[in-house]
XYZ file of C-alpha atoms in Angstrom:
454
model
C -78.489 -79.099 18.305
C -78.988 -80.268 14.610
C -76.478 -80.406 12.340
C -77.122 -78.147 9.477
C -76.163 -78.980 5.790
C -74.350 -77.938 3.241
C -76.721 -76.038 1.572
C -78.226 -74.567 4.822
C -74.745 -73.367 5.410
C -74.211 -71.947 1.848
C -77.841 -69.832 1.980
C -75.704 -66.669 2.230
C -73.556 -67.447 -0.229
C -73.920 -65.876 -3.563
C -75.368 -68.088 -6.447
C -72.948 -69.004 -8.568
C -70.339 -69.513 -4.850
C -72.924 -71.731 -3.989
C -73.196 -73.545 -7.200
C -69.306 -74.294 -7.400
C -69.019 -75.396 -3.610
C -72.393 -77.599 -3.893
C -70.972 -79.256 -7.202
C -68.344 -79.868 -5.528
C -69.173 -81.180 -2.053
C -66.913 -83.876 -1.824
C -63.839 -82.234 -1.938
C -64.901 -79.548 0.272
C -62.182 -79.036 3.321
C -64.209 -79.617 6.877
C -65.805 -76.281 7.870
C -65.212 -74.600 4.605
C -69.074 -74.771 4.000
C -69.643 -73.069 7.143
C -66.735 -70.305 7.346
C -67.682 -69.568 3.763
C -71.515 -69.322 4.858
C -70.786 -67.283 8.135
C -68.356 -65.188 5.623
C -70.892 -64.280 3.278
C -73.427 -63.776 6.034
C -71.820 -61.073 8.249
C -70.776 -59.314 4.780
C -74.804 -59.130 3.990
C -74.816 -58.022 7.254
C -72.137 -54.744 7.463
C -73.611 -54.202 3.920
C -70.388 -54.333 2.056
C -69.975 -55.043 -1.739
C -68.981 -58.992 -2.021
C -66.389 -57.843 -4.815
C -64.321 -56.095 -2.282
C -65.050 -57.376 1.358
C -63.234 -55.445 4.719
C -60.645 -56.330 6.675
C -63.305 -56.675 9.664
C -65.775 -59.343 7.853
C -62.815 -61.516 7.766
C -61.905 -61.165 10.952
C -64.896 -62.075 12.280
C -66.090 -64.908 10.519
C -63.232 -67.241 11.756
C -61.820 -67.126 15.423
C -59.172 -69.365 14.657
C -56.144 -69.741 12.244
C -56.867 -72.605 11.201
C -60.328 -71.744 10.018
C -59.109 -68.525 8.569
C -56.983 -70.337 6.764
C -59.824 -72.556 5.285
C -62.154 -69.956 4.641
C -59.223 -68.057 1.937
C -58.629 -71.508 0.618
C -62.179 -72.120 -0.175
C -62.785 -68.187 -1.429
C -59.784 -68.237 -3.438
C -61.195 -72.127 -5.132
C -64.699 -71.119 -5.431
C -64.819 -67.676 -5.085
C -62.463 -66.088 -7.411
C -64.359 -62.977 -8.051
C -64.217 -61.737 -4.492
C -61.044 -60.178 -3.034
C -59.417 -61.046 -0.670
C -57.194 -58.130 0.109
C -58.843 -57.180 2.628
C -57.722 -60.056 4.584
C -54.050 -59.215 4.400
C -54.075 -56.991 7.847
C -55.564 -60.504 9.711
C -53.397 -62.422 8.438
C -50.603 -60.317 9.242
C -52.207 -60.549 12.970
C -52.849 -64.304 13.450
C -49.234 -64.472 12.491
C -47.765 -62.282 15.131
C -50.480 -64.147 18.127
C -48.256 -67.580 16.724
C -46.002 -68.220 19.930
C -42.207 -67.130 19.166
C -39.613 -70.027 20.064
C -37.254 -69.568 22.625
C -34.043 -69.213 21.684
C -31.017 -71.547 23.291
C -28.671 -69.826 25.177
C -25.964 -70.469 22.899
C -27.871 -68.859 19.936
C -29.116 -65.483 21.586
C -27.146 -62.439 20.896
C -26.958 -59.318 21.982
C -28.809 -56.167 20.345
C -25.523 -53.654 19.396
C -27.147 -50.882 20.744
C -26.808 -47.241 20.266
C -23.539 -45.910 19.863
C -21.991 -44.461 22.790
C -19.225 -41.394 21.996
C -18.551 -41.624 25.580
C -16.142 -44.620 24.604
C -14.184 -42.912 21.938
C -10.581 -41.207 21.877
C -10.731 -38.094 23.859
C -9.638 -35.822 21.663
C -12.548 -37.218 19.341
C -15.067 -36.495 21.468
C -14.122 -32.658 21.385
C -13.863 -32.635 17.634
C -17.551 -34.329 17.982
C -18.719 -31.383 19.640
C -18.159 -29.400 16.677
C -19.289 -32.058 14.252
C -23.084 -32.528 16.720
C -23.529 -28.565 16.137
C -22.636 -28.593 12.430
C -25.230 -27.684 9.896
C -25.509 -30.997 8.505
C -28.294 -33.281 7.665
C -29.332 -35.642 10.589
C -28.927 -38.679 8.242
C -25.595 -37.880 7.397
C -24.956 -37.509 11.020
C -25.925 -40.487 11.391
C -23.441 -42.072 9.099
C -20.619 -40.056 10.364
C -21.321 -41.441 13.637
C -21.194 -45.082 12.362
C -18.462 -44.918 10.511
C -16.056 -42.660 13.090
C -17.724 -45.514 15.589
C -15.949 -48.348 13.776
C -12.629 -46.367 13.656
C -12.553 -45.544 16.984
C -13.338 -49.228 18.238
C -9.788 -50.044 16.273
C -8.262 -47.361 17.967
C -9.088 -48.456 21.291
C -8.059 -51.794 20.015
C -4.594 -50.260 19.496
C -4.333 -50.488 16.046
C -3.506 -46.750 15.348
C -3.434 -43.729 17.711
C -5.691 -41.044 18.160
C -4.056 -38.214 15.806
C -5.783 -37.915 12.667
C -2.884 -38.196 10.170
C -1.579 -40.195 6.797
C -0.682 -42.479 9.311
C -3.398 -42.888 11.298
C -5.894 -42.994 8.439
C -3.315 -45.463 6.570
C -3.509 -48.402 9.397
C -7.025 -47.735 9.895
C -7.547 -48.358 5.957
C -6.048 -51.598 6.166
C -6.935 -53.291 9.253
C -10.698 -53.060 7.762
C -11.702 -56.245 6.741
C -11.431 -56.525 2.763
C -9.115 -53.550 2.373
C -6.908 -56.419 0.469
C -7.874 -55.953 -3.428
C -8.934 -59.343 -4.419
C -11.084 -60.208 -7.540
C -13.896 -61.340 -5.262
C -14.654 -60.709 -2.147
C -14.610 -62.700 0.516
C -17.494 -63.014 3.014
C -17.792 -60.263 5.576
C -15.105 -58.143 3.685
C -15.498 -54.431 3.476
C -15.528 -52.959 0.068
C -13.364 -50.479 -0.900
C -15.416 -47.364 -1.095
C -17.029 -48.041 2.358
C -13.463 -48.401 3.998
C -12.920 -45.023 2.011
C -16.301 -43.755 3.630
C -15.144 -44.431 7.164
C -11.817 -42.720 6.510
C -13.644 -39.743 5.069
C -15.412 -39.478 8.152
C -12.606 -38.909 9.778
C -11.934 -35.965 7.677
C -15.277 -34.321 8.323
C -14.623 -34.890 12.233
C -11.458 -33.182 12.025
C -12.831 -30.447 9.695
C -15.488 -29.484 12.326
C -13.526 -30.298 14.803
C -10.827 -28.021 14.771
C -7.998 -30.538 14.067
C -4.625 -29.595 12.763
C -5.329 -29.211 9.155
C -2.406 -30.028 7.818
C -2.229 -33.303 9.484
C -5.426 -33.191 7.987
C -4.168 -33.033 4.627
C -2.736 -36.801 4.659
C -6.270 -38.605 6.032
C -7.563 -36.980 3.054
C -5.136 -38.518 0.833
C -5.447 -41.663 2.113
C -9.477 -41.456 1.474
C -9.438 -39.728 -2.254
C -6.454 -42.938 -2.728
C -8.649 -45.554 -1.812
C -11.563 -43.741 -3.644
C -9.310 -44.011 -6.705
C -9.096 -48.138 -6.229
C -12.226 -48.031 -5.692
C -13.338 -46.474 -9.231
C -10.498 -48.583 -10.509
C -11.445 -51.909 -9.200
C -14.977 -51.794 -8.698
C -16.214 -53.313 -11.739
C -19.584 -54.633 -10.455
C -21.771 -51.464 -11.002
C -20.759 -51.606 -14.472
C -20.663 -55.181 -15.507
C -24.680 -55.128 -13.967
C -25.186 -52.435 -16.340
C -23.578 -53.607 -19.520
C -25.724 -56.809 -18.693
C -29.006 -55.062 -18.401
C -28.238 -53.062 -21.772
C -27.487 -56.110 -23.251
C -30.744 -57.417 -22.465
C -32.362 -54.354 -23.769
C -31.909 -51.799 -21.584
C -35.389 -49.843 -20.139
C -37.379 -52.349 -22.836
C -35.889 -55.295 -20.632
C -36.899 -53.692 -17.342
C -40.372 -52.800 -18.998
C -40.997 -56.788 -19.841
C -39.939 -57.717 -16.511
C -42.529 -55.172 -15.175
C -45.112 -56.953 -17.759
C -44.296 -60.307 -15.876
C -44.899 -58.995 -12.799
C -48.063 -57.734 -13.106
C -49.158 -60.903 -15.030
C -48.200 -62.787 -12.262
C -49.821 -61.070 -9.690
C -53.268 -61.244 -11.723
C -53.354 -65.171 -11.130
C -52.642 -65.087 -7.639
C -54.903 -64.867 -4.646
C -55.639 -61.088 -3.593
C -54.525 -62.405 -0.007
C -51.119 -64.224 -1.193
C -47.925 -62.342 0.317
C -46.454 -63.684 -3.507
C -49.166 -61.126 -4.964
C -48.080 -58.458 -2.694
C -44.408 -58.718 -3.509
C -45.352 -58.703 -7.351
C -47.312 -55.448 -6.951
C -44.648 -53.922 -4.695
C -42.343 -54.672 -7.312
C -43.860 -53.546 -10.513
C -44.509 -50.433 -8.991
C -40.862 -49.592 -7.177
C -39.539 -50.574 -10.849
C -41.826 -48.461 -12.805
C -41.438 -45.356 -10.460
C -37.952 -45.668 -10.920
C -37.956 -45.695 -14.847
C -39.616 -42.308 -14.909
C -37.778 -41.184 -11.581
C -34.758 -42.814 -10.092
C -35.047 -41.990 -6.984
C -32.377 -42.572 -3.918
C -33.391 -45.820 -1.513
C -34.002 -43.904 1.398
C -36.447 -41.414 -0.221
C -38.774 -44.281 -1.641
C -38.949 -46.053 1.093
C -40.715 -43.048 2.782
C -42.681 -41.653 0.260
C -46.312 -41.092 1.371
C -49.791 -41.424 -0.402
C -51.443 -37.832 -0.732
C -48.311 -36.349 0.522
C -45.341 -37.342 -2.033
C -47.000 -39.399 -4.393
C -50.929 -38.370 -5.081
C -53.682 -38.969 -7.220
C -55.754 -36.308 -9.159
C -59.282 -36.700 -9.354
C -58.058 -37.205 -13.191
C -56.608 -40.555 -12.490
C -53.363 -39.656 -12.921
C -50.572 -39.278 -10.633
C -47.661 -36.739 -9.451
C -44.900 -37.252 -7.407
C -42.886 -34.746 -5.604
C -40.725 -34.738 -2.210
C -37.504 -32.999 -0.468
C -34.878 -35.464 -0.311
C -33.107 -36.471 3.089
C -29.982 -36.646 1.737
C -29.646 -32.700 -0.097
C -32.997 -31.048 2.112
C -33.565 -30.334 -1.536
C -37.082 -31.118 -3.225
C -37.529 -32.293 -6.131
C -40.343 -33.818 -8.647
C -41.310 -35.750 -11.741
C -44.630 -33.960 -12.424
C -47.267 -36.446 -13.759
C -46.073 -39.822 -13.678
C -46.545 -41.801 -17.145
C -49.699 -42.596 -17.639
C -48.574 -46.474 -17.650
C -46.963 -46.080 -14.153
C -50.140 -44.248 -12.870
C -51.891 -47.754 -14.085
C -49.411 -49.759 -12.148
C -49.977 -47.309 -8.895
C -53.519 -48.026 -9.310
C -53.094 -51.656 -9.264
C -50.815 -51.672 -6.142
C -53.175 -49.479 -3.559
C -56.426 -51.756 -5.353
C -54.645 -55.086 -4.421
C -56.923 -56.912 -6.523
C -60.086 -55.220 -6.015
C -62.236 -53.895 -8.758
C -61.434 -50.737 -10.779
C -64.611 -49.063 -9.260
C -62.675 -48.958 -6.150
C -60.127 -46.716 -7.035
C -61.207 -43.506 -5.564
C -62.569 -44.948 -1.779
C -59.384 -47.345 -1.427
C -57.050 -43.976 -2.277
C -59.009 -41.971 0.486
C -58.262 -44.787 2.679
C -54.563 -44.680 2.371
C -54.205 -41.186 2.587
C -51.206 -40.428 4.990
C -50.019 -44.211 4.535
C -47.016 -45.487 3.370
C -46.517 -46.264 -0.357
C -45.231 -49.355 -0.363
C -46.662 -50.875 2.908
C -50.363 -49.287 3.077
C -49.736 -48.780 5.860
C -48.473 -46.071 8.761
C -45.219 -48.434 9.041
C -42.623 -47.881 6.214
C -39.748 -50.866 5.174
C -36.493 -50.516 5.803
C -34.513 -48.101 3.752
C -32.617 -50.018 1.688
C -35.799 -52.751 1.057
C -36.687 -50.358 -2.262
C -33.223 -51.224 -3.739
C -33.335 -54.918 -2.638
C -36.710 -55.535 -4.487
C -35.704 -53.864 -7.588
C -32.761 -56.244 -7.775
C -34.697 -59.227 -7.198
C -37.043 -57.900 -9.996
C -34.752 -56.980 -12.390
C -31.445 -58.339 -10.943
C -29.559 -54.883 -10.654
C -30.229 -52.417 -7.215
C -32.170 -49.209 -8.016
C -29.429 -47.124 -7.501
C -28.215 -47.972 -11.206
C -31.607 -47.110 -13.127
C -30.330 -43.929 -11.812
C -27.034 -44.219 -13.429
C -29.224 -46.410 -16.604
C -31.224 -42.815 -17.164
C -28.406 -41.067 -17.025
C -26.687 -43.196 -20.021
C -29.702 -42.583 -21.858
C -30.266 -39.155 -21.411
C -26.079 -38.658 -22.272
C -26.358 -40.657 -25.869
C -29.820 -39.342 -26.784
C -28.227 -35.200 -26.488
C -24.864 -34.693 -24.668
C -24.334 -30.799 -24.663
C -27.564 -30.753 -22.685
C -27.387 -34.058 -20.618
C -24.967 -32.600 -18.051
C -27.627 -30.221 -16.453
C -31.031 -32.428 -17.506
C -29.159 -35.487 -15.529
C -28.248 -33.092 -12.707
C -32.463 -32.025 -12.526
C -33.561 -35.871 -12.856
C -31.518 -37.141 -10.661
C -31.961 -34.334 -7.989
C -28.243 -33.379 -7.709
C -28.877 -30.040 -5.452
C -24.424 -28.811 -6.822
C -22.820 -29.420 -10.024
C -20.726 -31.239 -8.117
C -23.121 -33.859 -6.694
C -23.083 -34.714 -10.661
C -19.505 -33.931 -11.744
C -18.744 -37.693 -12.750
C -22.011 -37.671 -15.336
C -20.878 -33.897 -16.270
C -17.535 -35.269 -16.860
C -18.622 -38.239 -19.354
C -21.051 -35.903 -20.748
C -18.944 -33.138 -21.883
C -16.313 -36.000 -23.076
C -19.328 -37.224 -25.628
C -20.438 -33.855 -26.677
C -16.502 -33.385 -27.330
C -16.401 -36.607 -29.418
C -19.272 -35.679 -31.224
C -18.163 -31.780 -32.091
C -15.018 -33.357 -33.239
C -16.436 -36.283 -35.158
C -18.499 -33.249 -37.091
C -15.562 -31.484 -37.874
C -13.918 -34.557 -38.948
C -16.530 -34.887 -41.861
C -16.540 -31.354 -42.726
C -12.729 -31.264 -43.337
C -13.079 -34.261 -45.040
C -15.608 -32.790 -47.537
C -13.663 -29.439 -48.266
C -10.806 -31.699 -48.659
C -12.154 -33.781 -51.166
C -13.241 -30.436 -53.245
């Protein structure tokens, strides 16, 4: 069979493709002429625009890795106008047909498992009973479950016995790793509000339980103790803060946001690097106008939470896992709509907007797809964005909201933040009503000074 040429394979190819690759025929990969050729040719063929090919073309115009990998090289060199977004699902599968090592025996470990009540105290399984049939939310269950899980395991162990009392909770409290107050932490070390966590859970087994409750009484003073070292210690949250303030506050997180997007624009449409910056810039500028928790965002779904009006812009609404409560921001800024428009386009042209949104309808935000990340990946991004977690934007807008009016910012934190009690909030009430207190006084201050000065 005769070998065909460059140009022969480039006939497909779109002028000014052609043009670049034929200029430059000596530094052309081998194959790219004819992966880029077939490329172009089964596009003409399935009638898609070049500007935003499908997942599909790609995947058939190269039936290896190797020449998959060639063809986005060569698209990406000579083709810069065409996206290659589409190609981000085949990728994704020629990377899971690779052939997974197999481990040594020495380095394979055991899955934990689901947690089996079956091995805990006796009298802890009863309480459970009550606990199971409580009206609480199945995520918080689930929590419960861990944390009583890792107390029991140290009763078992012998470390404490199976009454829940002061003394009980108090050898429980410091047998967890990191219940030592050191300036740093050491590596696998507990910190102190999670060791407080697990205690508490002890108190909400025994609450639903039926346990004494005046033994009761002393776990819960062992948890609202180490909850006060906690708020007394912990300095992290607030040194990350101060920091971002310093930098500028929500201006600093908006030119980080800038980057972001800048950066994605001179990637490839393909690039994982380009996804990441996308996913980013988005998660950050949802959370300016609406802190949300972790676990919400990471399960937010197009046309369901987060949707687009035929308008262009966008609204976001959802009930939240951790109160059953729903809440909503309305219309999203018009800027973040811009950035949501960006992330589900991936690259491709503006014209796009409306077909690529009916095609992720039911997906995933953040994936686009039916698969969603982990709960706490929102939070991790954000902090590798903007190096804080995006649990304090939350506690950011509420700072913000506090200086700008404090007589109102106890409830308008409570609605933004979708606190469901005025408890949920009380610390942010608390600081509020100190600065509205400051500020009544500080007015008083310079009336008496006036009528003094009369």
């Amino acid at each position: 069979m005769r070998r065909l040429t460059v140009e022969q394979h480039l006939e497909a190819a779109p002028p000014l493709v052609r043009k670049s690759m034929l200029e430059n025929r000596g530094e052309l990969e081998p194959g790219a002429a004819a992966v880029v050729g077939r490329f172009f040719s089964i596009v003409g063929a399935r009638r898609e625009p070049v500007a935003a090919p499908s997942a599909q073309s790609f995947r058939d115009a190269a039936k290896s890795e190797p020449t998959f990998r060639t063809l986005l090289r060569a698209l990406a060199k000579y083709a810069p106008t065409v996206s290659t977004a589409g190609a981000i699902t085949v990728k994704a599968e020629w990377v899971a047909k690779r052939p997974k090592p197999t481990p040594r025996a020495k380095d394979r470990k055991s899955s934990p498992g689901t947690i089996d009540v079956r091995t805990w105290p006796a009298t802890w399984q009863a309480y459970y009973v009550g606990l199971e049939t409580a009206s609480i939310a199945p995520s918080s269950l689930r929590q419960y479950r861990a944390a009583i899980n890792r107390c029991a395991q140290l009763v078992n162990a012998g470390i404490a016995t199976d009454e829940l009392n002061f003394l009980t909770a108090h050898r429980l409290a410091e047998t967890f790793p990191g219940s030592r107050r050191r300036m740093k932490k050491q590596k696998g070390e507990l910190r102190g509000r999670t060791i407080a966590n697990y205690v508490g859970a002890l108190v909400v087994l025994g609450r639903y339980g039926g346990a004494d409750p005046d033994a009761l009484d002393g776990v819960r003073f062992v948890r609202d103790h180490l909850l006060d070292v906690a708020d007394a210690g912990d300095k992290l949250k607030y040194a990350r803060i101060a920091d971002i303030v310093e930098k500028g506050g929500f201006e600093f997180v908006a030119a980080e946001i800038g980057k972001l997007r800048t950066a994605a624009k001179d990637l490839p449409d393909h690039s994982s690097e380009k996804v990441t910056a996308l996913q980013s810039a988005a998660l950050c500028a949802v959370s300016m106008n609406k802190p949300a928790r972790t676990g919400d965002a990471s399960l937010w779904r197009i046309g369901e939470d987060i949707v687009r009006e035929v308008d262009g812009s966008w609204r976001l609404a959802w009930i939240q896992e951790k109160t059953d409560h729903e809440t909503e921001a309305g219309v999203l800024w018009p800027e973040v709509g811009e950035i949501l428009d960006e992330l589900i386009l991936g690259g491709r042209p503006d014209r796009f907007i409306h077909l690529r949104y009916r095609e992720l309808v039911g997906k995933n935000w953040m994936t686009l797809d039916d698969h969603p990340m982990g709960r706490r990946w929102p939070s991790a991004m954000v902090k590798q964005a903007i190096g804080i977690p995006s649990q304090d934007l939350r506690t950011l807008a509420a700072d913000y909201l506090r200086l700008h009016d404090p007589e109102t910012a106890a409830d308008v934190i409570s609605a933004h933040l979708g606190h469901k009690t005025k408890a949920a909030g009380e610390e942010y009430r608390s600081v509020s009503e100190g600065d509205a207190a400051a500020r009544s006084w500080s007015h008083m201050r310079d009336e008496i000074k006036k009528q003094a000065s009369r």
